[in-house]
Structures are given as structure tokens and as C-alpha cells.
mmCIF file of C-alpha atoms in Angstrom:
data_model
loop_
_atom_site.group_PDB
_atom_site.id
_atom_site.type_symbol
_atom_site.label_atom_id
_atom_site.label_comp_id
_atom_site.label_asym_id
_atom_site.label_seq_id
_atom_site.Cartn_x
_atom_site.Cartn_y
_atom_site.Cartn_z
ATOM 1 C CA UNK A 15 -23.371 -31.522 -7.024
ATOM 2 C CA UNK A 16 -21.424 -29.771 -4.565
ATOM 3 C CA UNK A 17 -20.032 -32.992 -2.937
ATOM 4 C CA UNK A 18 -17.792 -33.108 -6.923
ATOM 5 C CA UNK A 19 -15.103 -30.096 -6.743
ATOM 6 C CA UNK A 20 -15.387 -28.640 -10.400
ATOM 7 C CA UNK A 21 -11.635 -27.295 -9.540
ATOM 8 C CA UNK A 22 -11.257 -31.115 -9.331
ATOM 9 C CA UNK A 23 -12.116 -31.713 -13.326
ATOM 10 C CA UNK A 24 -10.429 -29.674 -15.929
ATOM 11 C CA UNK A 25 -13.769 -28.215 -17.603
ATOM 12 C CA UNK A 26 -12.772 -26.221 -20.955
ATOM 13 C CA UNK A 27 -16.296 -26.842 -22.219
ATOM 14 C CA UNK A 28 -18.094 -23.402 -22.233
ATOM 15 C CA UNK A 29 -20.613 -24.545 -20.383
ATOM 16 C CA UNK A 30 -19.599 -25.479 -17.696
ATOM 17 C CA UNK A 31 -17.479 -22.508 -17.549
ATOM 18 C CA UNK A 32 -20.651 -20.944 -15.840
ATOM 19 C CA UNK A 33 -20.855 -24.113 -13.423
ATOM 20 C CA UNK A 34 -17.195 -23.390 -12.112
ATOM 21 C CA UNK A 35 -17.919 -19.783 -11.821
ATOM 22 C CA UNK A 36 -20.601 -20.057 -9.338
ATOM 23 C CA UNK A 37 -18.292 -23.093 -7.695
ATOM 24 C CA UNK A 38 -15.824 -21.006 -6.771
ATOM 25 C CA UNK A 39 -18.373 -18.300 -5.885
ATOM 26 C CA UNK A 40 -19.160 -21.066 -3.193
ATOM 27 C CA UNK A 41 -16.404 -21.559 -2.419
ATOM 28 C CA UNK A 42 -15.977 -18.051 -1.882
ATOM 29 C CA UNK A 43 -15.705 -16.206 1.799
ATOM 30 C CA UNK A 44 -17.025 -13.124 1.004
ATOM 31 C CA UNK A 45 -20.609 -13.983 0.072
ATOM 32 C CA UNK A 46 -23.577 -13.596 1.440
ATOM 33 C CA UNK A 47 -25.104 -17.206 0.240
ATOM 34 C CA UNK A 48 -22.651 -19.929 2.319
ATOM 35 C CA UNK A 49 -23.693 -21.472 4.364
ATOM 36 C CA UNK A 50 -20.242 -21.735 5.750
ATOM 37 C CA UNK A 51 -20.026 -20.611 9.059
ATOM 38 C CA UNK A 52 -16.631 -19.668 8.993
ATOM 39 C CA UNK A 53 -15.560 -16.509 6.562
ATOM 40 C CA UNK A 54 -11.436 -16.853 6.869
ATOM 41 C CA UNK A 55 -9.173 -19.242 8.413
ATOM 42 C CA UNK A 56 -7.272 -17.309 11.257
ATOM 43 C CA UNK A 57 -4.190 -18.969 10.836
ATOM 44 C CA UNK A 58 -1.788 -18.843 14.414
ATOM 45 C CA UNK A 59 2.067 -19.722 12.533
ATOM 46 C CA UNK A 60 3.710 -16.997 9.579
ATOM 47 C CA UNK A 61 4.519 -19.584 7.353
ATOM 48 C CA UNK A 62 1.503 -20.332 5.378
ATOM 49 C CA UNK A 63 2.577 -23.233 3.650
ATOM 50 C CA UNK A 64 4.579 -25.500 5.123
ATOM 51 C CA UNK A 65 5.863 -29.205 3.606
ATOM 52 C CA UNK A 66 7.740 -30.247 6.712
ATOM 53 C CA UNK A 67 5.430 -31.021 8.404
ATOM 54 C CA UNK A 68 2.603 -33.642 7.947
ATOM 55 C CA UNK A 69 -0.525 -32.639 5.960
ATOM 56 C CA UNK A 70 -3.085 -31.346 7.815
ATOM 57 C CA UNK A 71 -5.843 -34.095 8.105
ATOM 58 C CA UNK A 72 -8.404 -33.018 5.044
ATOM 59 C CA UNK A 73 -12.030 -31.763 6.320
ATOM 60 C CA UNK A 74 -14.183 -29.746 4.877
ATOM 61 C CA UNK A 75 -12.310 -25.900 5.876
ATOM 62 C CA UNK A 76 -9.117 -27.966 4.353
ATOM 63 C CA UNK A 77 -10.371 -28.740 1.664
ATOM 64 C CA UNK A 78 -12.115 -25.423 0.834
ATOM 65 C CA UNK A 79 -8.431 -24.406 0.950
ATOM 66 C CA UNK A 80 -6.537 -24.665 -2.265
ATOM 67 C CA UNK A 81 -3.029 -26.269 -2.081
ATOM 68 C CA UNK A 82 -1.695 -23.476 -4.121
ATOM 69 C CA UNK A 83 -2.279 -20.362 -2.007
ATOM 70 C CA UNK A 84 -2.696 -21.488 1.436
ATOM 71 C CA UNK A 85 -5.184 -19.916 3.822
ATOM 72 C CA UNK A 86 -5.612 -16.778 2.487
ATOM 73 C CA UNK A 87 -9.559 -15.663 1.884
ATOM 74 C CA UNK A 88 -10.842 -15.453 -2.026
ATOM 75 C CA UNK A 89 -13.017 -12.642 -2.698
ATOM 76 C CA UNK A 90 -12.969 -11.820 -5.654
ATOM 77 C CA UNK A 91 -13.799 -13.429 -9.766
ATOM 78 C CA UNK A 92 -10.458 -12.728 -10.841
ATOM 79 C CA UNK A 93 -8.934 -12.590 -14.314
ATOM 80 C CA UNK A 94 -10.151 -15.840 -15.170
ATOM 81 C CA UNK A 95 -12.294 -16.981 -11.940
ATOM 82 C CA UNK A 96 -8.831 -19.221 -10.774
ATOM 83 C CA UNK A 97 -8.162 -17.796 -7.411
ATOM 84 C CA UNK A 98 -4.789 -16.354 -7.967
ATOM 85 C CA UNK A 99 -3.031 -13.135 -6.691
ATOM 86 C CA UNK A 100 -1.840 -10.679 -9.520
ATOM 87 C CA UNK A 101 -1.057 -6.565 -9.880
ATOM 88 C CA UNK A 102 -2.597 -5.390 -13.287
ATOM 89 C CA UNK A 103 -3.446 -1.679 -14.035
ATOM 90 C CA UNK A 104 -6.261 -3.230 -15.841
ATOM 91 C CA UNK A 105 -7.724 -5.390 -13.108
ATOM 92 C CA UNK A 106 -7.682 -3.788 -9.351
ATOM 93 C CA UNK A 107 -8.849 -6.464 -7.792
ATOM 94 C CA UNK A 108 -6.949 -9.774 -7.842
ATOM 95 C CA UNK A 109 -9.563 -12.763 -6.773
ATOM 96 C CA UNK A 110 -7.664 -13.564 -3.395
ATOM 97 C CA UNK A 111 -6.084 -11.623 -0.692
ATOM 98 C CA UNK A 112 -2.003 -11.597 -0.473
ATOM 99 C CA UNK A 113 -1.978 -12.090 2.840
ATOM 100 C CA UNK A 114 -3.775 -15.260 5.472
ATOM 101 C CA UNK A 115 -4.996 -13.731 8.325
ATOM 102 C CA UNK A 116 -3.411 -13.975 11.302
ATOM 103 C CA UNK A 117 -4.742 -13.010 14.476
ATOM 104 C CA UNK A 118 -3.141 -9.463 14.585
ATOM 105 C CA UNK A 119 -5.090 -8.909 10.920
ATOM 106 C CA UNK A 120 -8.697 -10.983 12.152
ATOM 107 C CA UNK A 121 -8.421 -7.820 15.343
ATOM 108 C CA UNK A 122 -7.859 -5.185 12.832
ATOM 109 C CA UNK A 123 -10.731 -6.139 10.679
ATOM 110 C CA UNK A 124 -13.034 -6.277 13.601
ATOM 111 C CA UNK A 125 -11.957 -2.754 13.816
ATOM 112 C CA UNK A 126 -12.695 -2.376 10.174
ATOM 113 C CA UNK A 127 -16.463 -3.426 10.920
ATOM 114 C CA UNK A 128 -16.696 -0.015 13.020
ATOM 115 C CA UNK A 129 -16.553 3.990 12.315
ATOM 116 C CA UNK A 130 -13.334 3.903 9.311
ATOM 117 C CA UNK A 131 -12.369 7.345 11.084
ATOM 118 C CA UNK A 132 -11.307 5.688 14.339
ATOM 119 C CA UNK A 133 -8.941 3.540 12.278
ATOM 120 C CA UNK A 134 -4.853 5.117 12.285
ATOM 121 C CA UNK A 135 -3.131 5.079 9.637
ATOM 122 C CA UNK A 136 -0.897 2.413 10.495
ATOM 123 C CA UNK A 137 -4.028 -0.344 10.069
ATOM 124 C CA UNK A 138 -5.180 1.768 6.984
ATOM 125 C CA UNK A 139 -1.891 0.581 5.549
ATOM 126 C CA UNK A 140 -1.535 -2.237 7.605
ATOM 127 C CA UNK A 141 -5.260 -3.207 6.143
ATOM 128 C CA UNK A 142 -3.745 -2.673 2.349
ATOM 129 C CA UNK A 143 -0.640 -4.845 2.182
ATOM 130 C CA UNK A 144 -2.895 -7.256 3.770
ATOM 131 C CA UNK A 145 -4.792 -7.861 0.970
ATOM 132 C CA UNK A 146 -2.133 -6.392 -2.031
ATOM 133 C CA UNK A 147 0.814 -6.540 -2.481
ATOM 134 C CA UNK A 148 2.074 -3.224 -4.365
ATOM 135 C CA UNK A 149 0.268 -0.067 -4.845
ATOM 136 C CA UNK A 150 -0.623 0.847 -8.199
ATOM 137 C CA UNK A 151 2.009 3.402 -8.472
ATOM 138 C CA UNK A 152 5.142 0.332 -7.439
ATOM 139 C CA UNK A 153 4.168 -1.922 -9.815
ATOM 140 C CA UNK A 154 3.648 0.769 -12.181
ATOM 141 C CA UNK A 155 7.254 2.431 -11.268
ATOM 142 C CA UNK A 156 9.311 3.118 -13.974
ATOM 143 C CA UNK A 157 12.283 0.188 -13.571
ATOM 144 C CA UNK A 158 15.388 1.676 -15.425
ATOM 145 C CA UNK A 159 15.890 -1.630 -17.418
ATOM 146 C CA UNK A 160 16.367 0.871 -20.278
ATOM 147 C CA UNK A 161 20.283 2.090 -18.914
ATOM 148 C CA UNK A 162 21.324 -1.225 -19.114
ATOM 149 C CA UNK A 163 19.734 -2.018 -22.603
ATOM 150 C CA UNK A 164 21.592 0.982 -24.172
ATOM 151 C CA UNK A 165 24.670 1.095 -21.634
ATOM 152 C CA UNK A 166 25.311 -2.974 -22.963
ATOM 153 C CA UNK A 167 23.852 -1.832 -26.244
ATOM 154 C CA UNK A 168 26.668 0.079 -26.951
ATOM 155 C CA UNK A 169 29.260 -2.196 -25.299
ATOM 156 C CA UNK A 170 28.426 -5.591 -27.317
ATOM 157 C CA UNK A 171 28.643 -2.183 -30.543
ATOM 158 C CA UNK A 172 32.252 -1.655 -29.793
ATOM 159 C CA UNK A 173 32.798 -4.888 -28.802
ATOM 160 C CA UNK A 174 31.670 -6.526 -32.482
ATOM 161 C CA UNK A 175 33.583 -3.548 -34.250
ATOM 162 C CA UNK A 176 36.802 -3.980 -32.487
ATOM 163 C CA UNK A 177 36.356 -7.674 -32.964
ATOM 164 C CA UNK A 178 35.591 -6.662 -36.698
ATOM 165 C CA UNK A 179 39.336 -4.974 -37.438
ATOM 166 C CA UNK A 180 41.289 -7.465 -34.864
ATOM 167 C CA UNK A 181 39.594 -9.835 -37.919
ATOM 168 C CA UNK A 182 40.797 -7.813 -40.544
ATOM 169 C CA UNK A 183 44.259 -7.603 -39.032
ATOM 170 C CA UNK A 184 44.872 -11.098 -38.495
ATOM 171 C CA UNK A 185 43.997 -11.572 -42.113
ATOM 172 C CA UNK A 186 44.418 -9.245 -43.986
ATOM 173 C CA UNK A 187 48.795 -8.872 -42.734
ATOM 174 C CA UNK A 188 50.167 -6.061 -45.041
ATOM 175 C CA UNK A 189 53.497 -6.915 -46.207
ATOM 176 C CA UNK A 190 55.513 -3.491 -46.741
ATOM 177 C CA UNK A 191 56.564 -2.893 -50.638
ATOM 178 C CA UNK A 192 59.892 -1.452 -50.890
ATOM 179 C CA UNK A 193 59.154 1.454 -51.281
ATOM 180 C CA UNK A 194 59.331 1.771 -47.919
ATOM 181 C CA UNK A 195 63.030 1.890 -47.299
ATOM 182 C CA UNK A 196 64.730 4.778 -45.849
ATOM 183 C CA UNK A 197 66.718 5.052 -49.432
ATOM 184 C CA UNK A 198 63.848 5.021 -52.047
ATOM 185 C CA UNK A 199 61.770 7.335 -49.299
ATOM 186 C CA UNK A 200 65.110 9.834 -49.693
ATOM 187 C CA UNK A 201 65.051 9.471 -53.491
ATOM 188 C CA UNK A 202 61.250 10.127 -52.776
ATOM 189 C CA UNK A 203 61.399 13.211 -50.962
ATOM 190 C CA UNK A 204 64.181 14.773 -53.103
ATOM 191 C CA UNK A 205 61.922 14.500 -55.990
ATOM 192 C CA UNK A 206 58.861 16.936 -53.660
ATOM 193 C CA UNK A 207 61.661 18.953 -53.137
ATOM 194 C CA UNK A 208 61.911 19.154 -57.128
ATOM 195 C CA UNK A 209 59.250 19.046 -58.515
ATOM 196 C CA UNK A 210 57.812 22.309 -55.698
ATOM 197 C CA UNK A 211 54.919 20.433 -54.153
ATOM 198 C CA UNK A 212 54.152 22.651 -51.298
ATOM 199 C CA UNK A 213 55.434 26.543 -52.538
ATOM 200 C CA UNK A 214 53.374 28.266 -50.181
ATOM 201 C CA UNK A 215 53.061 27.394 -46.561
ATOM 202 C CA UNK A 216 54.188 23.255 -46.770
ATOM 203 C CA UNK A 217 57.209 20.998 -47.452
ATOM 204 C CA UNK A 218 58.779 23.286 -50.219
ATOM 205 C CA UNK A 219 58.193 26.709 -48.194
ATOM 206 C CA UNK A 220 60.756 25.438 -45.550
ATOM 207 C CA UNK A 221 63.619 24.383 -48.408
ATOM 208 C CA UNK A 222 65.937 27.513 -49.160
ATOM 209 C CA UNK A 223 66.950 26.501 -52.837
ATOM 210 C CA UNK A 224 69.784 28.873 -52.590
ATOM 211 C CA UNK A 225 72.066 26.834 -49.897
ATOM 212 C CA UNK A 226 70.400 22.995 -50.385
ATOM 213 C CA UNK A 227 68.847 23.016 -47.423
ATOM 214 C CA UNK A 228 65.664 23.470 -44.938
ATOM 215 C CA UNK A 229 65.348 26.948 -43.870
ATOM 216 C CA UNK A 230 66.567 27.995 -40.359
ATOM 217 C CA UNK B 15 -18.008 -11.439 -21.991
ATOM 218 C CA UNK B 16 -20.799 -13.523 -20.569
ATOM 219 C CA UNK B 17 -19.083 -15.129 -18.439
ATOM 220 C CA UNK B 18 -17.869 -12.065 -16.738
ATOM 221 C CA UNK B 19 -21.227 -10.597 -16.111
ATOM 222 C CA UNK B 20 -23.931 -11.923 -14.147
ATOM 223 C CA UNK B 21 -26.985 -11.990 -16.733
ATOM 224 C CA UNK B 22 -29.037 -9.188 -15.671
ATOM 225 C CA UNK B 23 -26.260 -7.162 -16.902
ATOM 226 C CA UNK B 24 -26.981 -9.489 -20.025
ATOM 227 C CA UNK B 25 -29.864 -8.799 -20.210
ATOM 228 C CA UNK B 26 -29.639 -4.687 -20.188
ATOM 229 C CA UNK B 27 -26.451 -4.718 -22.649
ATOM 230 C CA UNK B 28 -27.982 -6.721 -24.914
ATOM 231 C CA UNK B 29 -31.748 -5.186 -25.653
ATOM 232 C CA UNK B 30 -31.510 -5.612 -29.573
ATOM 233 C CA UNK B 31 -33.498 -3.004 -31.575
ATOM 234 C CA UNK B 32 -34.392 -3.330 -35.131
ATOM 235 C CA UNK B 33 -33.140 -1.199 -38.422
ATOM 236 C CA UNK B 34 -36.061 0.520 -39.309
ATOM 237 C CA UNK B 35 -35.179 0.158 -42.477
ATOM 238 C CA UNK B 36 -38.273 2.501 -44.205
ATOM 239 C CA UNK B 37 -38.923 5.203 -42.339
ATOM 240 C CA UNK B 38 -41.369 8.375 -44.014
ATOM 241 C CA UNK B 39 -40.404 10.125 -40.527
ATOM 242 C CA UNK B 40 -38.150 9.257 -39.187
ATOM 243 C CA UNK B 41 -38.282 9.361 -34.871
ATOM 244 C CA UNK B 42 -35.615 8.401 -33.427
ATOM 245 C CA UNK B 43 -32.125 7.365 -34.113
ATOM 246 C CA UNK B 44 -31.683 4.469 -36.560
ATOM 247 C CA UNK B 45 -28.683 1.564 -35.721
ATOM 248 C CA UNK B 46 -26.487 0.753 -37.523
ATOM 249 C CA UNK B 47 -25.839 -2.187 -35.225
ATOM 250 C CA UNK B 48 -27.567 -4.038 -34.197
ATOM 251 C CA UNK B 49 -26.052 -2.774 -30.084
ATOM 252 C CA UNK B 50 -28.662 -0.537 -28.686
ATOM 253 C CA UNK B 51 -27.051 2.509 -27.718
ATOM 254 C CA UNK B 52 -27.978 3.874 -23.923
ATOM 255 C CA UNK B 53 -27.516 7.860 -23.565
ATOM 256 C CA UNK B 54 -24.519 9.016 -20.318
ATOM 257 C CA UNK B 55 -27.232 9.094 -17.796
ATOM 258 C CA UNK B 56 -28.642 5.915 -18.270
ATOM 259 C CA UNK B 57 -25.449 4.557 -18.289
ATOM 260 C CA UNK B 58 -24.576 6.074 -14.879
ATOM 261 C CA UNK B 59 -28.176 5.339 -13.668
ATOM 262 C CA UNK B 60 -26.943 1.696 -14.376
ATOM 263 C CA UNK B 61 -24.180 1.971 -12.541
ATOM 264 C CA UNK B 62 -24.742 3.370 -8.938
ATOM 265 C CA UNK B 63 -27.633 1.147 -9.360
ATOM 266 C CA UNK B 64 -25.600 -1.446 -8.502
ATOM 267 C CA UNK B 65 -23.300 -0.259 -5.974
ATOM 268 C CA UNK B 66 -26.228 0.982 -4.721
ATOM 269 C CA UNK B 67 -27.899 -2.573 -3.609
ATOM 270 C CA UNK B 68 -28.324 -3.092 0.156
ATOM 271 C CA UNK B 69 -27.622 -6.733 -0.163
ATOM 272 C CA UNK B 70 -23.957 -6.789 -2.675
ATOM 273 C CA UNK B 71 -21.237 -8.267 -1.225
ATOM 274 C CA UNK B 72 -17.397 -8.196 -2.264
ATOM 275 C CA UNK B 73 -16.908 -10.347 -5.189
ATOM 276 C CA UNK B 74 -19.882 -8.421 -7.007
ATOM 277 C CA UNK B 75 -18.646 -5.039 -6.264
ATOM 278 C CA UNK B 76 -14.661 -6.453 -7.194
ATOM 279 C CA UNK B 77 -16.930 -7.890 -10.431
ATOM 280 C CA UNK B 78 -18.311 -4.601 -10.871
ATOM 281 C CA UNK B 79 -14.444 -2.359 -10.121
ATOM 282 C CA UNK B 80 -13.064 -4.570 -12.635
ATOM 283 C CA UNK B 81 -15.494 -4.801 -15.550
ATOM 284 C CA UNK B 82 -15.539 -0.671 -15.536
ATOM 285 C CA UNK B 83 -11.715 -0.134 -15.147
ATOM 286 C CA UNK B 84 -12.041 -1.662 -18.461
ATOM 287 C CA UNK B 85 -14.150 0.492 -20.045
ATOM 288 C CA UNK B 86 -13.268 4.472 -22.229
ATOM 289 C CA UNK B 87 -14.053 6.061 -18.630
ATOM 290 C CA UNK B 88 -13.623 7.109 -16.442
ATOM 291 C CA UNK B 89 -16.839 6.668 -13.484
ATOM 292 C CA UNK B 90 -18.532 9.547 -12.490
ATOM 293 C CA UNK B 91 -18.281 11.039 -9.188
ATOM 294 C CA UNK B 92 -21.690 9.643 -8.505
ATOM 295 C CA UNK B 93 -20.984 6.201 -9.042
ATOM 296 C CA UNK B 94 -17.332 6.629 -7.279
ATOM 297 C CA UNK B 95 -19.799 7.563 -4.315
ATOM 298 C CA UNK B 96 -21.368 4.427 -4.806
ATOM 299 C CA UNK B 97 -18.864 2.034 -4.966
ATOM 300 C CA UNK B 98 -17.588 3.168 -2.181
ATOM 301 C CA UNK B 99 -21.040 2.930 -0.326
ATOM 302 C CA UNK B 100 -20.600 -0.350 -0.750
ATOM 303 C CA UNK B 101 -17.891 -1.455 -0.025
ATOM 304 C CA UNK B 102 -18.026 0.384 3.399
ATOM 305 C CA UNK B 103 -21.603 -2.256 3.442
ATOM 306 C CA UNK B 104 -19.150 -5.284 3.410
ATOM 307 C CA UNK B 105 -16.778 -4.016 5.678
ATOM 308 C CA UNK B 106 -13.215 -3.789 3.600
ATOM 309 C CA UNK B 107 -11.238 0.187 3.432
ATOM 310 C CA UNK B 108 -8.860 -1.435 1.421
ATOM 311 C CA UNK B 109 -10.763 -2.261 -1.420
ATOM 312 C CA UNK B 110 -11.798 1.478 -1.590
ATOM 313 C CA UNK B 111 -8.520 3.116 -1.486
ATOM 314 C CA UNK B 112 -7.256 0.520 -4.255
ATOM 315 C CA UNK B 113 -11.207 1.539 -6.032
ATOM 316 C CA UNK B 114 -8.751 4.858 -5.664
ATOM 317 C CA UNK B 115 -5.669 4.248 -6.529
ATOM 318 C CA UNK B 116 -7.510 2.856 -10.300
ATOM 319 C CA UNK B 117 -9.063 5.988 -10.943
ATOM 320 C CA UNK B 118 -5.658 8.277 -9.780
ATOM 321 C CA UNK B 119 -4.281 5.999 -12.477
ATOM 322 C CA UNK B 120 -6.331 6.172 -14.866
ATOM 323 C CA UNK B 121 -6.817 9.836 -15.140
ATOM 324 C CA UNK B 122 -3.301 10.885 -14.238
ATOM 325 C CA UNK B 123 -2.793 9.245 -18.235
ATOM 326 C CA UNK B 124 -5.363 11.606 -19.621
ATOM 327 C CA UNK B 125 -4.805 14.723 -17.480
ATOM 328 C CA UNK B 126 -2.308 16.268 -14.302
ATOM 329 C CA UNK B 127 -6.232 18.591 -13.575
ATOM 330 C CA UNK B 128 -9.114 15.554 -13.897
ATOM 331 C CA UNK B 129 -7.648 13.646 -10.306
ATOM 332 C CA UNK B 130 -8.110 16.778 -7.909
ATOM 333 C CA UNK B 131 -10.738 17.490 -9.739
ATOM 334 C CA UNK B 132 -12.289 14.197 -8.571
ATOM 335 C CA UNK B 133 -11.453 14.201 -5.187
ATOM 336 C CA UNK B 134 -12.870 17.650 -4.544
ATOM 337 C CA UNK B 135 -16.005 15.937 -5.843
ATOM 338 C CA UNK B 136 -16.087 12.513 -3.638
ATOM 339 C CA UNK B 137 -14.728 14.711 -1.035
ATOM 340 C CA UNK B 138 -17.747 15.006 1.262
ATOM 341 C CA UNK B 139 -18.295 10.845 0.916
ATOM 342 C CA UNK B 140 -14.849 10.046 1.764
ATOM 343 C CA UNK B 141 -14.899 12.657 4.993
ATOM 344 C CA UNK B 142 -18.341 11.092 5.834
ATOM 345 C CA UNK B 143 -17.563 6.933 5.516
ATOM 346 C CA UNK B 144 -13.862 8.082 6.731
ATOM 347 C CA UNK B 145 -11.753 6.592 3.620
ATOM 348 C CA UNK B 146 -8.876 7.675 3.405
ATOM 349 C CA UNK B 147 -7.912 8.500 -0.424
ATOM 350 C CA UNK B 148 -4.020 7.550 -1.540
ATOM 351 C CA UNK B 149 -2.206 10.640 -0.921
ATOM 352 C CA UNK B 150 -3.441 10.222 2.633
ATOM 353 C CA UNK B 151 -2.192 7.263 3.360
ATOM 354 C CA UNK B 152 0.977 8.529 1.077
ATOM 355 C CA UNK B 153 1.033 5.507 -1.645
ATOM 356 C CA UNK B 154 0.514 8.976 -4.736
ATOM 357 C CA UNK B 155 4.350 7.590 -4.286
ATOM 358 C CA UNK B 156 6.356 4.415 -3.951
ATOM 359 C CA UNK B 157 5.876 3.075 -0.549
ATOM 360 C CA UNK B 158 8.344 -0.079 -1.086
ATOM 361 C CA UNK B 159 10.737 -1.363 -3.236
ATOM 362 C CA UNK B 160 9.817 -5.024 -4.085
ATOM 363 C CA UNK B 161 10.654 -7.099 -7.831
ATOM 364 C CA UNK B 162 8.711 -7.093 -10.335
ATOM 365 C CA UNK B 163 6.695 -10.020 -11.343
ATOM 366 C CA UNK B 164 7.660 -9.953 -14.744
ATOM 367 C CA UNK B 165 12.247 -10.569 -12.885
ATOM 368 C CA UNK B 166 11.060 -12.849 -10.677
#
């Protein structure tokens, strides 16, 4: 059963998912039940997955690593048993560390085995960033997307209103009737003044009826 | 649910009690559901015992943290201390900080007064083990501005 790597086979039957969990646990580095000696691979170069180089020879240690995660240590169950990294509020502990162990982190891990009061704040922060990508405050920080949403919504609304108005001007042209002409408008004004429209504060209040002209 | 638990926890949780249909004098609580209700002390004891196992490994601590985080409660300071001691046994300081951050986030969702109280209660454990609270590392404010996973 240990030769057949269960993760190479897509299994969805519920009875074998517990086997898959067992297999994942065997492959993980932090269990005390593994018989393999090395717990984590310390890599020399900072590049984790480099497909310009030929693939490394397949040995027992290499087969333990998943192609998608590189040399990162598997530390837990995670969401569904898969060794993937995630930053979620509901599940604080992902199943793999964020960074693969380089030699400097291996040094820090050795220090971590001793008294934690000897670790400086920088050491602790480095160790944290090696295990996790973002802190809780970082991935729950407000993103400010509401400003973009509001802005673009208002711009789109304004654009639509302008487009509607432009279409109405194009589609419904207004031919002016003859009552808009100068002579007819003059006649209309005479009729308004004769009918005493606006006698107090409006039009006729400005007309002097004795002299028949506008008031000075 | 069964996938996330260890088998011992399954046995503890699914003890069924038969509902007593005919009783002259009821001698205990009758359960309408088949799920046995345990008291708060039993709950605390169970989780404390889970984290106080001397040979616990990082896998089980993470299982426990993830599962307890999903429950509708903030753990008692004794459980938090037991978990921090467990982190010390597996030599993982970042896990302890992450756990404290999770509790801080959850308690701030309830009220601003819960987290200072919890810190005060577990301060002896923090001092004894040398664990830094998130505030000591400066992680109560965001430090890096990385792209959100949803935007990739």
C-alpha cells in the first residue's frame, strides 16, 4: 500500500478518503510516526520550481514532494487533505508552509528548538513569514473596492443618461412652427400687453400705458 | 465531519442517549435530539486533554485549531494555554502566533474588550514560554501590502 501513492489516483469514494488522509499524513513531515529520517528538504537555491533545468532524478525523497508545491514542508490537513496553501479566516492553519526551507530558515528552526525568549523579534517575524504569507490583519484589511464600484457606477449612469438624451435629440427633431417667427412673436407680445398679463410685477408692469412705450 | 475528526473524537461526540418517553419522575435532562449535550466544563476538559497529550504533533495541533475555530465560541484561556504549550512541544512559534491572531480576530468581531482580557489571562503562559503576542510583532496592523488572492 505504501508503494502505491494514493495521491496519484483520483479517488472520490468516501471509504478510501480516510486512506488518502492516512497517506497524506505519512507524507507529511511533522508526524512522529514517519520512519523516514529527514523531515524537510533544505534547498540551496531560492527558486523553488525551475523548469529550465532538467528534472531531478526520481528518488524516494523527490517522490514525496508534490510537483505543485515544490520543496515546501507539509504540516497539516488543511481544508480537504490536499497540500495547498491558503489564508482564510475560518481556517487559520494551512496544510503547507509558505516558503521552502532554505539554509537560513533551517538555522532559525534550530534556534526555535531552544528557548523562545532567545529569539529576537526579527527572527520571529522571519519565521512567521516563512510559514505564512499574510497576517490576519493583512488579508482581512479593507480593499477599498467600494470606491471604484461607486465611481464607475455613477460614471456609467451619467453616460447612459447622456446617451439617452443624445438619442432623443437625433431621433425626434423639432421643426419650429411658424409662431416662432419674429413678426408673430411681436404680435404675441402686443396681445399680452393689451390683455394686461403680469400687471403687478411682470410684463405689463413694465409697459407705460399712457405713452404707449416701455417704462423708463 | 467524520473526515476531519480523529476516531476518538468521533466516539466522544456521537454517544447517543435514548430519549426517555415515559418517566414518573425525570431524573435528568431529556434530549429531544439524539445528540448528547455536554456541559461547558466537559467541553473545556475535552479540549484541554486533547492539547495536553505529551506526544502531540503539529498535524493534530493544526487539526484542533482549525476545528475549534469553526465552532461558535472563543476558547477559554486554559485551552489557549494548553494549545500554546503544545506548540512549544513541537517547536513551532509561528503556529502559536497564528493561533493568537485567529482568536484576536474572532474576539474583535464580538467586542473590543474581549481580546485584552484574554491577553491578560494568558500573559503568564506567554511570559513563561516566550511567545510573542501579535501586538509585540507589530501584526495588529497590516505590515505588507500584498495582492489579494481574489485579484490574481
